[in-house]
mmCIF file of C-alpha atoms in Angstrom:
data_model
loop_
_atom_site.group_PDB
_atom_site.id
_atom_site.type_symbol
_atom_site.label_atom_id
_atom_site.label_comp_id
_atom_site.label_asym_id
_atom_site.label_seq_id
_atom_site.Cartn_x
_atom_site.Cartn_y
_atom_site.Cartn_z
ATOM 1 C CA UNK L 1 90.279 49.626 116.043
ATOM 2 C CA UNK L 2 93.842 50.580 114.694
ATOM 3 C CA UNK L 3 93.975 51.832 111.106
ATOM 4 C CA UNK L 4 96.375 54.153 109.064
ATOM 5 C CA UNK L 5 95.441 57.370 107.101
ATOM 6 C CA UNK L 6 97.597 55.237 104.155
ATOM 7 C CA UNK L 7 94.621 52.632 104.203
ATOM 8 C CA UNK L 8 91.852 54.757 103.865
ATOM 9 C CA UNK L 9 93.137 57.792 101.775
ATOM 10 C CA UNK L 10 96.969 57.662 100.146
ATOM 11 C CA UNK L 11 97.148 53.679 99.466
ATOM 12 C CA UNK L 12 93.858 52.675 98.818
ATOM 13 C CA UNK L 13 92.842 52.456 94.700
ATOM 14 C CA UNK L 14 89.765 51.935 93.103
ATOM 15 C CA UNK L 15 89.360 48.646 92.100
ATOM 16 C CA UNK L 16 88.082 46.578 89.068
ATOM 17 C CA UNK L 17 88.323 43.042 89.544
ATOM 18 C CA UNK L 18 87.552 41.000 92.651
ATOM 19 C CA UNK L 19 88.856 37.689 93.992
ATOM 20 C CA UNK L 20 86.051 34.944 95.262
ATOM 21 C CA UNK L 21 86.623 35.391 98.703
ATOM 22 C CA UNK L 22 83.281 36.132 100.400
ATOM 23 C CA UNK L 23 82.746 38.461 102.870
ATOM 24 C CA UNK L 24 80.610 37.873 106.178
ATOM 25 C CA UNK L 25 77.354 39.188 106.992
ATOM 26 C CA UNK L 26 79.303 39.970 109.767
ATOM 27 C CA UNK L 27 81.558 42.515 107.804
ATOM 28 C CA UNK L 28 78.488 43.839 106.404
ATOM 29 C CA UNK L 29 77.165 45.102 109.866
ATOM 30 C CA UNK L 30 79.745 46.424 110.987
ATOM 31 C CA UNK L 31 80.398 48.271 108.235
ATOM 32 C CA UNK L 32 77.090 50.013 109.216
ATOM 33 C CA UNK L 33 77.695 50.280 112.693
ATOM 34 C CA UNK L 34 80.980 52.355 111.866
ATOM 35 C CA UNK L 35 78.928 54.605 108.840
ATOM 36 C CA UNK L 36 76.281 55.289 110.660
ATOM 37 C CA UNK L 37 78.179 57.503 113.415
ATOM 38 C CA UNK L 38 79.118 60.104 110.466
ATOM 39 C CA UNK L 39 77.363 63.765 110.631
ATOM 40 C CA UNK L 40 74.435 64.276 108.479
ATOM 41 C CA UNK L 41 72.221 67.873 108.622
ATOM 42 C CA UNK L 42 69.762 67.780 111.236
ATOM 43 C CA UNK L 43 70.718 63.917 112.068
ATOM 44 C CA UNK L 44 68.815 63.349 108.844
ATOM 45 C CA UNK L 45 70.218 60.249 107.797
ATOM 46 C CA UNK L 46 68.878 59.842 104.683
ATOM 47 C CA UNK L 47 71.086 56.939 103.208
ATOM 48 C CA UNK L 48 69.310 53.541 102.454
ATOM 49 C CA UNK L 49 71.755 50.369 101.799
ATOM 50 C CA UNK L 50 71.214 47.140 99.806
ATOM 51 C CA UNK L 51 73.896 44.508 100.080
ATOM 52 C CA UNK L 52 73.319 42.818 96.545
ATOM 53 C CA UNK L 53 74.896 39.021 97.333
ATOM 54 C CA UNK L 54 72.822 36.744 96.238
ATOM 55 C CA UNK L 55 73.124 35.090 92.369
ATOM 56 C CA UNK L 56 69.293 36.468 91.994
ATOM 57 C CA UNK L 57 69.634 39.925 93.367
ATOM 58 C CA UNK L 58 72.859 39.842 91.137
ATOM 59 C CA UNK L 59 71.449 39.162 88.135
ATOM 60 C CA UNK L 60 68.470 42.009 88.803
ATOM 61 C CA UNK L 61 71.449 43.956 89.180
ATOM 62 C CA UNK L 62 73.580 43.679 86.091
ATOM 63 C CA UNK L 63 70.320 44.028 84.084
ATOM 64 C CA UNK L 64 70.976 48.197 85.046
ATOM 65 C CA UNK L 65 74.717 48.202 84.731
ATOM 66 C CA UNK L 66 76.240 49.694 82.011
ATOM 67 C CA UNK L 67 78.870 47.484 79.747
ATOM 68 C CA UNK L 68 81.988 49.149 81.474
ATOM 69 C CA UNK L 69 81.018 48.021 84.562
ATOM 70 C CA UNK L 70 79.440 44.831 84.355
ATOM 71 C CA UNK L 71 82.417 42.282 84.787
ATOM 72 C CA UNK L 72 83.643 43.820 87.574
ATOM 73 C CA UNK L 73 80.125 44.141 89.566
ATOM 74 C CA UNK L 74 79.848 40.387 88.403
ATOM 75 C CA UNK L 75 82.334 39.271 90.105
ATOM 76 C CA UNK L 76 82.426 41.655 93.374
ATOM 77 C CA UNK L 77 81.363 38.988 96.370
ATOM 78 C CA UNK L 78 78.823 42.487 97.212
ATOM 79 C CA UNK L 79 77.710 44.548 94.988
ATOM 80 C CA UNK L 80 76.225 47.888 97.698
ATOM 81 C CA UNK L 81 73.685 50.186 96.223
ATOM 82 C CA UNK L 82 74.021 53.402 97.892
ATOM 83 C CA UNK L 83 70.171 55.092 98.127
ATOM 84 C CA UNK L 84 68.072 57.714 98.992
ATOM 85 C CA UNK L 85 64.610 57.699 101.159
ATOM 86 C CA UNK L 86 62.953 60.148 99.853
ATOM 87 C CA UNK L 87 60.681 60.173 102.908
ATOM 88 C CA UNK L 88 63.751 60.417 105.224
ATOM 89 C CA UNK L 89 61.810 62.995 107.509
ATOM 90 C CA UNK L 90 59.700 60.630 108.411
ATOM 91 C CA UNK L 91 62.305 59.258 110.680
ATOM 92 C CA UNK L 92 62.865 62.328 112.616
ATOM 93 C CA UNK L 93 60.483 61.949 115.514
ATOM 94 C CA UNK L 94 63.365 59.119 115.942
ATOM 95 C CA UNK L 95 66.193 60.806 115.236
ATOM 96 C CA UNK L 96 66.225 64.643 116.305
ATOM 97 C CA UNK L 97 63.842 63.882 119.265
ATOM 98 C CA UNK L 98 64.339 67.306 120.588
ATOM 99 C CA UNK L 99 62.677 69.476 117.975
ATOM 100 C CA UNK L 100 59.483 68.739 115.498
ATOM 101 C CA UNK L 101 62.598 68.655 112.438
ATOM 102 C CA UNK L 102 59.996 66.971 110.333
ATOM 103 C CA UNK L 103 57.941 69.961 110.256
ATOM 104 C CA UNK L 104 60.972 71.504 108.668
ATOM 105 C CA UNK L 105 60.651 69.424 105.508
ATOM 106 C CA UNK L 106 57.512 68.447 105.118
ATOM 107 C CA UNK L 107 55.944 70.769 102.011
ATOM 108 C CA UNK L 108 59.223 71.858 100.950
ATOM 109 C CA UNK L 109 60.270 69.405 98.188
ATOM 110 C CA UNK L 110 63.455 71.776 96.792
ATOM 111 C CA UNK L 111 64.998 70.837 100.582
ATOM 112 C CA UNK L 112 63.755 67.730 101.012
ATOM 113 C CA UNK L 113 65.740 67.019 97.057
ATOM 114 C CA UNK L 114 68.467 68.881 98.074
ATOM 115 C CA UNK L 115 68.871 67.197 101.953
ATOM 116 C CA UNK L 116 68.456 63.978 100.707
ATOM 117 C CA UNK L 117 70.710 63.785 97.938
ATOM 118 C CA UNK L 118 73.746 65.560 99.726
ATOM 119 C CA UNK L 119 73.667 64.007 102.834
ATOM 120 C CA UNK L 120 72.844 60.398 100.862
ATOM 121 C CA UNK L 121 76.361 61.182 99.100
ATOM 122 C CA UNK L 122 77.865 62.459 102.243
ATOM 123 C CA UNK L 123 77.184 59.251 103.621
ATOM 124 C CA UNK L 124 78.424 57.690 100.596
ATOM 125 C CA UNK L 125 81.821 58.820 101.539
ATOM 126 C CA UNK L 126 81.601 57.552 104.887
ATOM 127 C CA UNK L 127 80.504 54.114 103.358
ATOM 128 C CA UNK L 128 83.700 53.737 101.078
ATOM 129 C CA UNK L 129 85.870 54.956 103.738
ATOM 130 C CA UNK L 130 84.663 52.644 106.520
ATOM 131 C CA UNK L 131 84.482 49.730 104.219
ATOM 132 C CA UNK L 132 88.460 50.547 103.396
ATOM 133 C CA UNK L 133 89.093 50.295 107.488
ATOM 134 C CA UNK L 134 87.407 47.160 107.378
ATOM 135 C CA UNK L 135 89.869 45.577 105.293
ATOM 136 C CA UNK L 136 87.765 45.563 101.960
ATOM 137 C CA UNK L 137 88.376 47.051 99.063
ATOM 138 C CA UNK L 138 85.787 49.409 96.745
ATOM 139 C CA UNK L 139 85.156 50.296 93.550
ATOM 140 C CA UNK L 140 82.279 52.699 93.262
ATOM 141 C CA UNK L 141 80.199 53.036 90.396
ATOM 142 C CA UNK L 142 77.761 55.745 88.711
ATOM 143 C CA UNK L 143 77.368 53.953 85.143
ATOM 144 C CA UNK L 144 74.125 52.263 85.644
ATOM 145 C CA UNK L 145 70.548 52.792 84.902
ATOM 146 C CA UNK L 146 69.006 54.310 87.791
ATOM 147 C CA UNK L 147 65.267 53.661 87.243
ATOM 148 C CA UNK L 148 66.024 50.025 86.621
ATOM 149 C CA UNK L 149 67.680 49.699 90.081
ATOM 150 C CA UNK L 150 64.639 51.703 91.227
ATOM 151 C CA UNK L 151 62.240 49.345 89.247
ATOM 152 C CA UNK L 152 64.229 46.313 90.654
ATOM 153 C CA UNK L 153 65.018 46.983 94.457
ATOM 154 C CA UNK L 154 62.600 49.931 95.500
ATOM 155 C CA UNK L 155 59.250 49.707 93.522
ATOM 156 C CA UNK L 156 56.450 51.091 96.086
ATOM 157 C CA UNK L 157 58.792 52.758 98.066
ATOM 158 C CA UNK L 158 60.100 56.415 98.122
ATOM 159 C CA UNK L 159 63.761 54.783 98.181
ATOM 160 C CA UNK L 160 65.721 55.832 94.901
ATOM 161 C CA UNK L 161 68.891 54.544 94.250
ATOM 162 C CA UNK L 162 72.001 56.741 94.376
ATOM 163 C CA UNK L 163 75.650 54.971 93.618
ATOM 164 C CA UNK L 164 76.727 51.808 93.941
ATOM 165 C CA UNK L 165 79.962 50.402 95.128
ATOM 166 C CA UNK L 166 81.913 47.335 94.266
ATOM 167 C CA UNK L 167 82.875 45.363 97.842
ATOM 168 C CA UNK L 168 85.753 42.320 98.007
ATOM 169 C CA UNK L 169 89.176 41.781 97.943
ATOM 170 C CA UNK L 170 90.516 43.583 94.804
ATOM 171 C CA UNK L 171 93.120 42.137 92.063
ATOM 172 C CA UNK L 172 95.995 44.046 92.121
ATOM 173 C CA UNK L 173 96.731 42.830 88.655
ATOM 174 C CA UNK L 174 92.987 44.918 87.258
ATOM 175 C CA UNK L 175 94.273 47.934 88.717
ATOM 176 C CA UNK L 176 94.500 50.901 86.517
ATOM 177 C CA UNK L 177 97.491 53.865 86.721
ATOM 178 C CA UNK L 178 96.709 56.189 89.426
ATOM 179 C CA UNK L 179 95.160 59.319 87.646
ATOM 180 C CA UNK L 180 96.258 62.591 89.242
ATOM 181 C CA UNK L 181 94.517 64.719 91.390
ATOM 182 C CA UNK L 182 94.230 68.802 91.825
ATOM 183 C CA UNK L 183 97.112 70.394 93.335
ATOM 184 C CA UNK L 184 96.441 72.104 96.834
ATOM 185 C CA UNK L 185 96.292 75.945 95.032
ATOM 186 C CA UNK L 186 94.286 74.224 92.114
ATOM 187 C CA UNK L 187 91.302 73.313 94.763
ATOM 188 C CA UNK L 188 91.692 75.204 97.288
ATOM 189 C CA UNK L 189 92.700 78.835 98.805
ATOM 190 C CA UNK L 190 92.818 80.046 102.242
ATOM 191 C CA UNK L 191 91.080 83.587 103.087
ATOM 192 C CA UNK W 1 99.705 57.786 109.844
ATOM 193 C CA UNK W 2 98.395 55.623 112.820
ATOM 194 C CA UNK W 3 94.647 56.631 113.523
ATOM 195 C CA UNK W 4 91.543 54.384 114.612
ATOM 196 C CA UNK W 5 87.850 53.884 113.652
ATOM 197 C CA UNK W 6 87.023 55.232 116.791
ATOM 198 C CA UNK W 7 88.718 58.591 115.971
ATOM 199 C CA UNK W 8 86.408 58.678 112.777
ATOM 200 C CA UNK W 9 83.105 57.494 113.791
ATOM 201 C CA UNK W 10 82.321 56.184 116.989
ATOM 202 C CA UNK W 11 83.807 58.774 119.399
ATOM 203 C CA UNK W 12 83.606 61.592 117.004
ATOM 204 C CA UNK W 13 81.010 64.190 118.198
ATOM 205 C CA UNK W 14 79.384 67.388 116.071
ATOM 206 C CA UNK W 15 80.812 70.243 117.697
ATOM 207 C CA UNK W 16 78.908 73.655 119.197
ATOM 208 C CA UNK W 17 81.706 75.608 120.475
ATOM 209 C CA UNK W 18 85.668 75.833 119.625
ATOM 210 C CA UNK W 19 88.732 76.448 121.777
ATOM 211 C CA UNK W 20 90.752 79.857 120.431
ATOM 212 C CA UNK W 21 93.776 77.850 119.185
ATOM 213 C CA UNK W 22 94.859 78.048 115.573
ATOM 214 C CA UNK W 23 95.261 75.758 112.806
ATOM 215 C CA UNK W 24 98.527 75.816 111.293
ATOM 216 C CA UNK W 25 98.533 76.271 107.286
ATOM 217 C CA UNK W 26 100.266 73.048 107.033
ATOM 218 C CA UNK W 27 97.717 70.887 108.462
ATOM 219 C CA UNK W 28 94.714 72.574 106.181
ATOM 220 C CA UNK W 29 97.023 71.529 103.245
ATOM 221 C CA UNK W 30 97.735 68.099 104.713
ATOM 222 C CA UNK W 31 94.126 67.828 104.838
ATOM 223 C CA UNK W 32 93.572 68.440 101.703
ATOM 224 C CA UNK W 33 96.660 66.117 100.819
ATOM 225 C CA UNK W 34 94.555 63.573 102.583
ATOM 226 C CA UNK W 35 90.975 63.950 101.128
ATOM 227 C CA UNK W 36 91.929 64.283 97.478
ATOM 228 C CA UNK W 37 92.583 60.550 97.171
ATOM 229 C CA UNK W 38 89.276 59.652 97.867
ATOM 230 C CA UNK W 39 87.621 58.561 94.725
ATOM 231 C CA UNK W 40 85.113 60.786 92.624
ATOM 232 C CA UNK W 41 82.960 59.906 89.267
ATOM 233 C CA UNK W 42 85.223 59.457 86.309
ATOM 234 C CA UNK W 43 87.876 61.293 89.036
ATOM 235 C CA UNK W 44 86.065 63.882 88.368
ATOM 236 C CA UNK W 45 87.013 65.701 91.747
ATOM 237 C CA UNK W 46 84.572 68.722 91.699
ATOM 238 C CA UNK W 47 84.991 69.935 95.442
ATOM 239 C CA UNK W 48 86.374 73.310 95.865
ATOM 240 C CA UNK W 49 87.324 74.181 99.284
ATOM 241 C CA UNK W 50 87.976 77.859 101.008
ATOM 242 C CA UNK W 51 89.537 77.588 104.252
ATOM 243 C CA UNK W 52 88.067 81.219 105.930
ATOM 244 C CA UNK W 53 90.445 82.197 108.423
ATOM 245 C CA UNK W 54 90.514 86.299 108.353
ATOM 246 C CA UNK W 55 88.738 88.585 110.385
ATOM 247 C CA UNK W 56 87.837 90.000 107.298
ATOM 248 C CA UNK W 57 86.887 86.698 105.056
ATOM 249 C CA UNK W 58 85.182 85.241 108.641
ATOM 250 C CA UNK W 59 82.911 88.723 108.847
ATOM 251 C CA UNK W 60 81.661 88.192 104.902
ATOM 252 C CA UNK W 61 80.820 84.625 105.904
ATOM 253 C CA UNK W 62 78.635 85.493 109.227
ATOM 254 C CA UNK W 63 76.694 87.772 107.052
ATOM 255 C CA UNK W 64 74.871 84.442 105.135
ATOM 256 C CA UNK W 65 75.046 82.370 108.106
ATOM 257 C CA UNK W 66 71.572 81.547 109.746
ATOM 258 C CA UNK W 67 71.093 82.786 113.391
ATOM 259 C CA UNK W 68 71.508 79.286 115.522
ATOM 260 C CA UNK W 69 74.991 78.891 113.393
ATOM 261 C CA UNK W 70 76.659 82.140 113.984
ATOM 262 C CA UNK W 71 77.928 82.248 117.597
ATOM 263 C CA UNK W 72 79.726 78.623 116.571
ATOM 264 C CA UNK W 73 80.864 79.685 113.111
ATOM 265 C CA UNK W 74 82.487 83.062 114.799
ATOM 266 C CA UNK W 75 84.113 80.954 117.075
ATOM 267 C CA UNK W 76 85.545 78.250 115.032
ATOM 268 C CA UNK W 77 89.346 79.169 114.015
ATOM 269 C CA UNK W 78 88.471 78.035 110.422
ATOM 270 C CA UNK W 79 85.198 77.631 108.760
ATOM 271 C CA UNK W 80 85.799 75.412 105.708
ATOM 272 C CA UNK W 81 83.465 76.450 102.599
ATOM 273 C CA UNK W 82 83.053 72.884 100.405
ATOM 274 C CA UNK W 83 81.786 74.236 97.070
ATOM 275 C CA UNK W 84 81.281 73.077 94.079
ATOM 276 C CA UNK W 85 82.794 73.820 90.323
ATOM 277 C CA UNK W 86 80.068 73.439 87.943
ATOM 278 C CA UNK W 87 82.757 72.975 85.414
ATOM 279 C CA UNK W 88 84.438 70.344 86.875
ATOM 280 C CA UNK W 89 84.138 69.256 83.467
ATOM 281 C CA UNK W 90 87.005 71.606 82.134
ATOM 282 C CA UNK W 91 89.852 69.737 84.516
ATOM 283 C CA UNK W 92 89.564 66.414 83.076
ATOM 284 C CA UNK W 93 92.063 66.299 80.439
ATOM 285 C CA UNK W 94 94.524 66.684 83.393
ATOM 286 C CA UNK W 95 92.048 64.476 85.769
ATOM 287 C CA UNK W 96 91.125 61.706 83.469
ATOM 288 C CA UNK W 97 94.170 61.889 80.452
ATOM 289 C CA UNK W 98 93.440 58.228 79.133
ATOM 290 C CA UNK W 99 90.032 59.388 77.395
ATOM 291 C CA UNK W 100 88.044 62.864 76.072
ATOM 292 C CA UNK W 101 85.972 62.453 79.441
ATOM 293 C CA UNK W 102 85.042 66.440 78.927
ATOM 294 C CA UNK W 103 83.244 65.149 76.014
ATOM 295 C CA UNK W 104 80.555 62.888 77.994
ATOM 296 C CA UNK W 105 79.842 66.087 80.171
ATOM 297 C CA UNK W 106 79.924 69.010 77.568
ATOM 298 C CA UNK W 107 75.869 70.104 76.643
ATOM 299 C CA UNK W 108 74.225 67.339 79.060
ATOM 300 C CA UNK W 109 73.686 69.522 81.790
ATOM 301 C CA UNK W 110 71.184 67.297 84.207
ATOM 302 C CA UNK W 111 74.470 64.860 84.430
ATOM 303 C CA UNK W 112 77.157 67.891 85.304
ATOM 304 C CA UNK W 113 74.515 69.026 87.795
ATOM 305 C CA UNK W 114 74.187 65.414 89.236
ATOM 306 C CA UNK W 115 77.514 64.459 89.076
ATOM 307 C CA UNK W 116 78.547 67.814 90.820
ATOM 308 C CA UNK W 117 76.950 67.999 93.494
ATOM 309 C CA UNK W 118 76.494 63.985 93.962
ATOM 310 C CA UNK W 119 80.921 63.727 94.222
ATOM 311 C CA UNK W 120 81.220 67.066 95.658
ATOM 312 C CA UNK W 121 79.270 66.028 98.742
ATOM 313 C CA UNK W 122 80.688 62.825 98.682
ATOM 314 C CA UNK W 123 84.374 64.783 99.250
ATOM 315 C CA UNK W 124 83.015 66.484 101.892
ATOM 316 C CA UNK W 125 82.205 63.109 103.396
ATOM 317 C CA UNK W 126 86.406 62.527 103.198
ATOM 318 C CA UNK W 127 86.588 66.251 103.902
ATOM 319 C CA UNK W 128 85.602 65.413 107.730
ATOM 320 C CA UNK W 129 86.574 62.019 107.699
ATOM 321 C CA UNK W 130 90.276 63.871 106.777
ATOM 322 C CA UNK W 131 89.910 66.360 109.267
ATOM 323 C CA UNK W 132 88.915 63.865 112.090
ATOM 324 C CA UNK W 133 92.506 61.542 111.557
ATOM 325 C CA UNK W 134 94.451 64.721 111.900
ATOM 326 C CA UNK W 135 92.938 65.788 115.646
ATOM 327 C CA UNK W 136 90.363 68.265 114.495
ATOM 328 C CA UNK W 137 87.497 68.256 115.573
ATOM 329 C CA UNK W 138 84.334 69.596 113.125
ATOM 330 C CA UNK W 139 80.815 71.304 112.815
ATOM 331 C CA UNK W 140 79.227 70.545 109.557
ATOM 332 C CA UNK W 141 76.207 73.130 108.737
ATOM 333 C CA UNK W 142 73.838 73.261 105.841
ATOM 334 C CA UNK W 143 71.664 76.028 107.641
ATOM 335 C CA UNK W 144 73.001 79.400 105.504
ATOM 336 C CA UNK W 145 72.314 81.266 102.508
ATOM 337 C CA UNK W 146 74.097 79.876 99.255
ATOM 338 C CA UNK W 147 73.550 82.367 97.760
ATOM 339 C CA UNK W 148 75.275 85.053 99.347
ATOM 340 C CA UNK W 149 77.922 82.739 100.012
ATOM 341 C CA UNK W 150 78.586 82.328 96.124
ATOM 342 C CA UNK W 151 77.873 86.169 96.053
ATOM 343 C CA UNK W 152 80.512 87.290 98.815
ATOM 344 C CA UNK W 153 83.336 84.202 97.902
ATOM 345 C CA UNK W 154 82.576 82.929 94.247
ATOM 346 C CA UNK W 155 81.114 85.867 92.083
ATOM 347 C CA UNK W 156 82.089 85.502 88.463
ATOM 348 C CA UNK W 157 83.118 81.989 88.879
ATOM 349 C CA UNK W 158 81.265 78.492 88.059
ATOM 350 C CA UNK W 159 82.115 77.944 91.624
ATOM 351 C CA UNK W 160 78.514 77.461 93.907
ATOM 352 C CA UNK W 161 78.902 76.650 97.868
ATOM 353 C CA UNK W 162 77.243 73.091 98.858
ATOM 354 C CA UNK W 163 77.885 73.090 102.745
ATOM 355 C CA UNK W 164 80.250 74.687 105.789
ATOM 356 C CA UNK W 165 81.790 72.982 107.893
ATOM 357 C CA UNK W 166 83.438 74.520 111.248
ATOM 358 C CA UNK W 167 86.878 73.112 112.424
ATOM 359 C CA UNK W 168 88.810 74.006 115.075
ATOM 360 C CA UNK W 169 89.456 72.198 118.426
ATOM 361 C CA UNK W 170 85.831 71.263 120.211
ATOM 362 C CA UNK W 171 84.471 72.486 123.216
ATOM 363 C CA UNK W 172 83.318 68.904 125.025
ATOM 364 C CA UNK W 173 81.220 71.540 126.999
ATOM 365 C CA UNK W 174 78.923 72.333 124.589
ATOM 366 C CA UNK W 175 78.241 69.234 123.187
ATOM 367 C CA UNK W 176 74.618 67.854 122.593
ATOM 368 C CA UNK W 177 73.354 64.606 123.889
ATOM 369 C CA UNK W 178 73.983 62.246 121.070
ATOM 370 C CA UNK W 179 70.963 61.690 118.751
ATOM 371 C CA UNK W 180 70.703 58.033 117.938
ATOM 372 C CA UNK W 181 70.675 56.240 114.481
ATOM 373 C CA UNK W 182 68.989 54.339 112.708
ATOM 374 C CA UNK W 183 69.455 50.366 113.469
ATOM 375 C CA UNK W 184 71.239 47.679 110.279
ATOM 376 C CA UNK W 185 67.900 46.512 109.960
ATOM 377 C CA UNK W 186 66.134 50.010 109.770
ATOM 378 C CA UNK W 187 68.780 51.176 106.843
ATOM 379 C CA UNK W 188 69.951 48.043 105.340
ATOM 380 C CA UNK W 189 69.083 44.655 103.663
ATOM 381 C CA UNK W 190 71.370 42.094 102.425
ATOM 382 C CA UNK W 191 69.739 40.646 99.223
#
């Protein structure tokens, strides 16, 4: 599928305010099918996604949200919670069938922590980026109560939430100024 | 920039081995130019990037790399560093100018280490994504020693390394088989 480097990285804006327009389950899956691809260590693949549509699963959901954020996640046609399985090595067998790569996490709880939650956020990235190919528009959040979500979406499971992101068409008009970024010799050197 | 999805994600392969042609300077900084717009925390933008390029700077690096990651990591032209500043805190007047966001980080140090390493992995996400839309081809690797990464590249600094990745132009030769992923229904739920 054709898309420009404009729509995914110079163009694209963080948005806070969402028309009605729904978007497909469709969308939703391929949105997946496109993340999914993305490189995580050892194949691991530790990201976990609810699509949070439904007026129920909506209202569980702004019960964790923090003021600043709950208009916007109100009105967002999908709300996605970006988490973690804990247990992610479990799926290994499946996933790096060439090599017992469960046997390297199991009983090491500093890298299983430290897998899960950087290639959980790696795939984060992927997420908003895809979603942006696809048309929609996102406005990621990390002002919410965490162990609510957890209470809410994952009790019983080793699933804990990570981020969540706003999906929909955004309002142009709710857009904030663009904030600035790090110059090249601010973030970066070359050695 | 015209680019597709396939580009990104569905064709896009982890690679093993590297052809001996440079990068040019200018298209590490339009890289960079690229990934910075992607969105962070409260902009927050904590990834730190060293491009390692010199015999000499490439030689430091092997030194913390893990045996299975070396012959690839010599190879590669560059081997990208994405680190972290732990005081990412200390750019926000200049990040995030429209409030005293240094003040909600400041002597709460479980949310600078979350938020750190949570939106610096998420730029490395963009980091490949980036790389991918302009031609280059990558090798992400989490198997080396931070610590004598931050020792050889970042001593004195509140700069600590999260992962490597290798870019360069790939070797279709030494690819792997693809590993598969996880299905929409193994990963997701709409709710």
């Amino acid at each position: 599928m054709n898309i420009t480097t404009e729509q995914l990285f110079d163009n694209a804006r963080t948005h806070n305010g969402f028309s009605s327009e729904p978007i497909a389950e469709a969308t939703l899956k391929q949105l997946y099918e496109l993340m999914k691809w993305g490189p995580t260590s050892a194949n691991t693949s530790p990201a976990r996604i609810v699509f949070v549509q439904s007026p129920a699963a909506k209202a569980k959901l702004l019960e964790a949200v923090s003021a600043g954020n709950h208009d916007k996640t109100r009105q967002a046609p999908v709300t996605a919670i970006i988490a973690t399985d804990m247990e992610f090595y479990e799926k290994l067998p499946k996933l790096f069938p060439h090599a017992d790569a469960r046997s390297w996490f199991v009983g090491n709880q500093a890298m299983i922590d430290t897998t899960a939650f950087r290639n959980s956020s790696i795939q984060g990235g992927y997420f908003i980026l895809a979603a942006r190919a696809l048309g929609l528009d996102c406005g990621p959040m990390s002002g919410f109560d965490n162990a609510k979500v957890d209470q809410a979406f994952f009790a019983g499971t080793p699933i804990k939430s990570n981020f969540l992101v706003n999906l929909g068409h955004g309002d142009p008009s709710k857009l904030f100024g663009r904030s600035p970024r790090l110059s090249f010799e601010e973030a970066c050197r070359i050695e």
